[in-house]
Amino acid sequence: MTLSTRQLTLGAGERTLVCGLDWRVGAGECWSIIGRNGAGKSTLMRTLAGLRAPEGGSVEIDGRPLRDWPLEALARRRAYLAQARHDAFAYSVIETVLSARHPYHAERYWEGGDDHQAALQALAALDAGHLAARDVRTLSGGERQRVAIAALLAQDTPLLLLDEPANALDLAHQVRITGLLARLCRQQGKTVVMIGHDLTLAYGISTHALLLKGDGAWHAGAVDDAMRPALLGDYLGHPIEMIEHGGRRIFIPLEPPHA
Ligand SMILES: Nc1ncnc2c1ncn2[C@@H]1O[C@H](COP(=O)(O)OP(=O)(O)OP(=O)(O)O)[C@@H](O)[C@H]1O
């Protein structure tokens, strides 16, 4: 699986958010997209998923422009977790996860036993197996987020695009789910591109990072290059300090001295 962009330009209203992005993401890589609120991270993610057209340039999956992919084939190559969702109907959790298996149903209407197996496995991996029969509208924010990630896993695609997967998750589930994503990359060669605001969490699981400034500027590289404190501070508009602790790197915002 390869995901690449050529001279990709994204805008919103009068603003240019990303300008001339030439970027290549390979199999087994885990990328974090980092930038301030409004920098264009979700806009980029929706463009990569093929849900909006870019203002310029192109996105390719496996060397084929997104616009040339039939929708069902695309749904077997990439899965996308949106930042927010709204549940209008009384679907059960298991039905919601099973609906992610739809791209595999070209020749049959009903889900098969293998789909149930995939859905239950995905729910178990997200510590949400006990919620299978519940109406999605009765779930807490963090439970709903875990079910949405389970649906993304059940889609069983080589490319996973996640807009703030750690949103609404408690500490234990943040660690569990980011660990799971890292293992999917390392052990199964899946490719993860995700947005996150927690720099320490991002550094812990990512192989690479893409920084967006929101004025067109970007910086892409391996984590040790892209997540240098000075560069992060420049892109995030606030000085960042990095501390080494127990073999881990922890990123903290520098606070102004108290008066
Ligand atoms: N129709 C529009 N007209 C003007 N600006 C828009 C329009 N649509 C989106 N924007 C702006 O585009 C910018 C990029 O939005 P986007 O959701 O991609 O940001 P983000 O980096 O994901 O931010 P966050 O960290 O807050 O989720 C925002 O400043 C948003 O207000």
GROMACS .gro file of C-alpha atoms and ligand atoms in nm, residues 11-15 17 35-44 46 83 163-164 195 197 212, ligand 1:
model
   54
   11GLY     CA    1  -0.789   2.588   0.081
   12ALA     CA    2  -1.085   2.708   0.283
   13GLY     CA    3  -1.262   3.027   0.184
   14GLU     CA    4  -0.987   3.275   0.097
   15ARG     CA    5  -0.717   3.086   0.289
   17LEU     CA    6  -0.417   2.580   0.420
   35GLY     CA    7  -0.087   2.144   1.379
   36ARG     CA    8  -0.287   2.412   1.556
   37ASN     CA    9  -0.668   2.433   1.553
   38GLY     CA   10  -0.780   2.531   1.206
   39ALA     CA   11  -0.445   2.442   1.042
   40GLY     CA   12  -0.620   2.214   0.792
   41LYS     CA   13  -0.560   1.868   0.943
   42SER     CA   14  -0.921   1.745   0.906
   43THR     CA   15  -0.944   1.906   0.562
   44LEU     CA   16  -0.635   1.709   0.457
   46ARG     CA   17  -1.107   1.421   0.427
   83GLN     CA   18  -1.379   1.355   1.411
  163ASP     CA   19  -0.913   1.199   1.280
  164GLU     CA   20  -0.835   1.229   1.654
  195ILE     CA   21  -0.445   1.337   1.379
  197HIS     CA   22  -0.298   1.687   1.980
  212LEU     CA   23   0.095   2.178   0.909
  260LIG     N1   24  -1.634   2.741   0.408
  260LIG     C1   25  -1.533   2.787   0.478
  260LIG     N2   26  -1.499   2.919   0.473
  260LIG     C2   27  -1.396   2.967   0.545
  260LIG     N3   28  -1.320   2.892   0.624
  260LIG     C3   29  -1.350   2.761   0.634
  260LIG     C4   30  -1.456   2.702   0.562
  260LIG     N4   31  -1.458   2.570   0.591
  260LIG     C5   32  -1.358   2.548   0.678
  260LIG     N5   33  -1.293   2.662   0.704
  260LIG     C6   34  -1.175   2.680   0.793
  260LIG     O1   35  -1.071   2.595   0.748
  260LIG     C7   36  -0.979   2.576   0.854
  260LIG     C8   37  -0.933   2.431   0.855
  260LIG     O2   38  -1.028   2.348   0.919
  260LIG     P1   39  -0.990   2.199   0.966
  260LIG     O3   40  -1.114   2.138   1.022
  260LIG     O4   41  -0.922   2.128   0.854
  260LIG     O5   42  -0.884   2.230   1.083
  260LIG     P2   43  -0.808   2.132   1.182
  260LIG     O6   44  -0.661   2.154   1.165
  260LIG     O7   45  -0.857   1.993   1.166
  260LIG     O8   46  -0.852   2.193   1.323
  260LIG     P3   47  -0.887   2.130   1.469
  260LIG     O9   48  -0.754   2.103   1.537
  260LIG    O10   49  -0.960   2.243   1.536
  260LIG    O11   50  -0.972   2.008   1.449
  260LIG     C9   51  -1.052   2.624   0.980
  260LIG    O12   52  -0.996   2.750   1.020
  260LIG    C10   53  -1.196   2.641   0.936
  260LIG    O13   54  -1.261   2.741   1.009
   0.00000   0.00000   0.00000
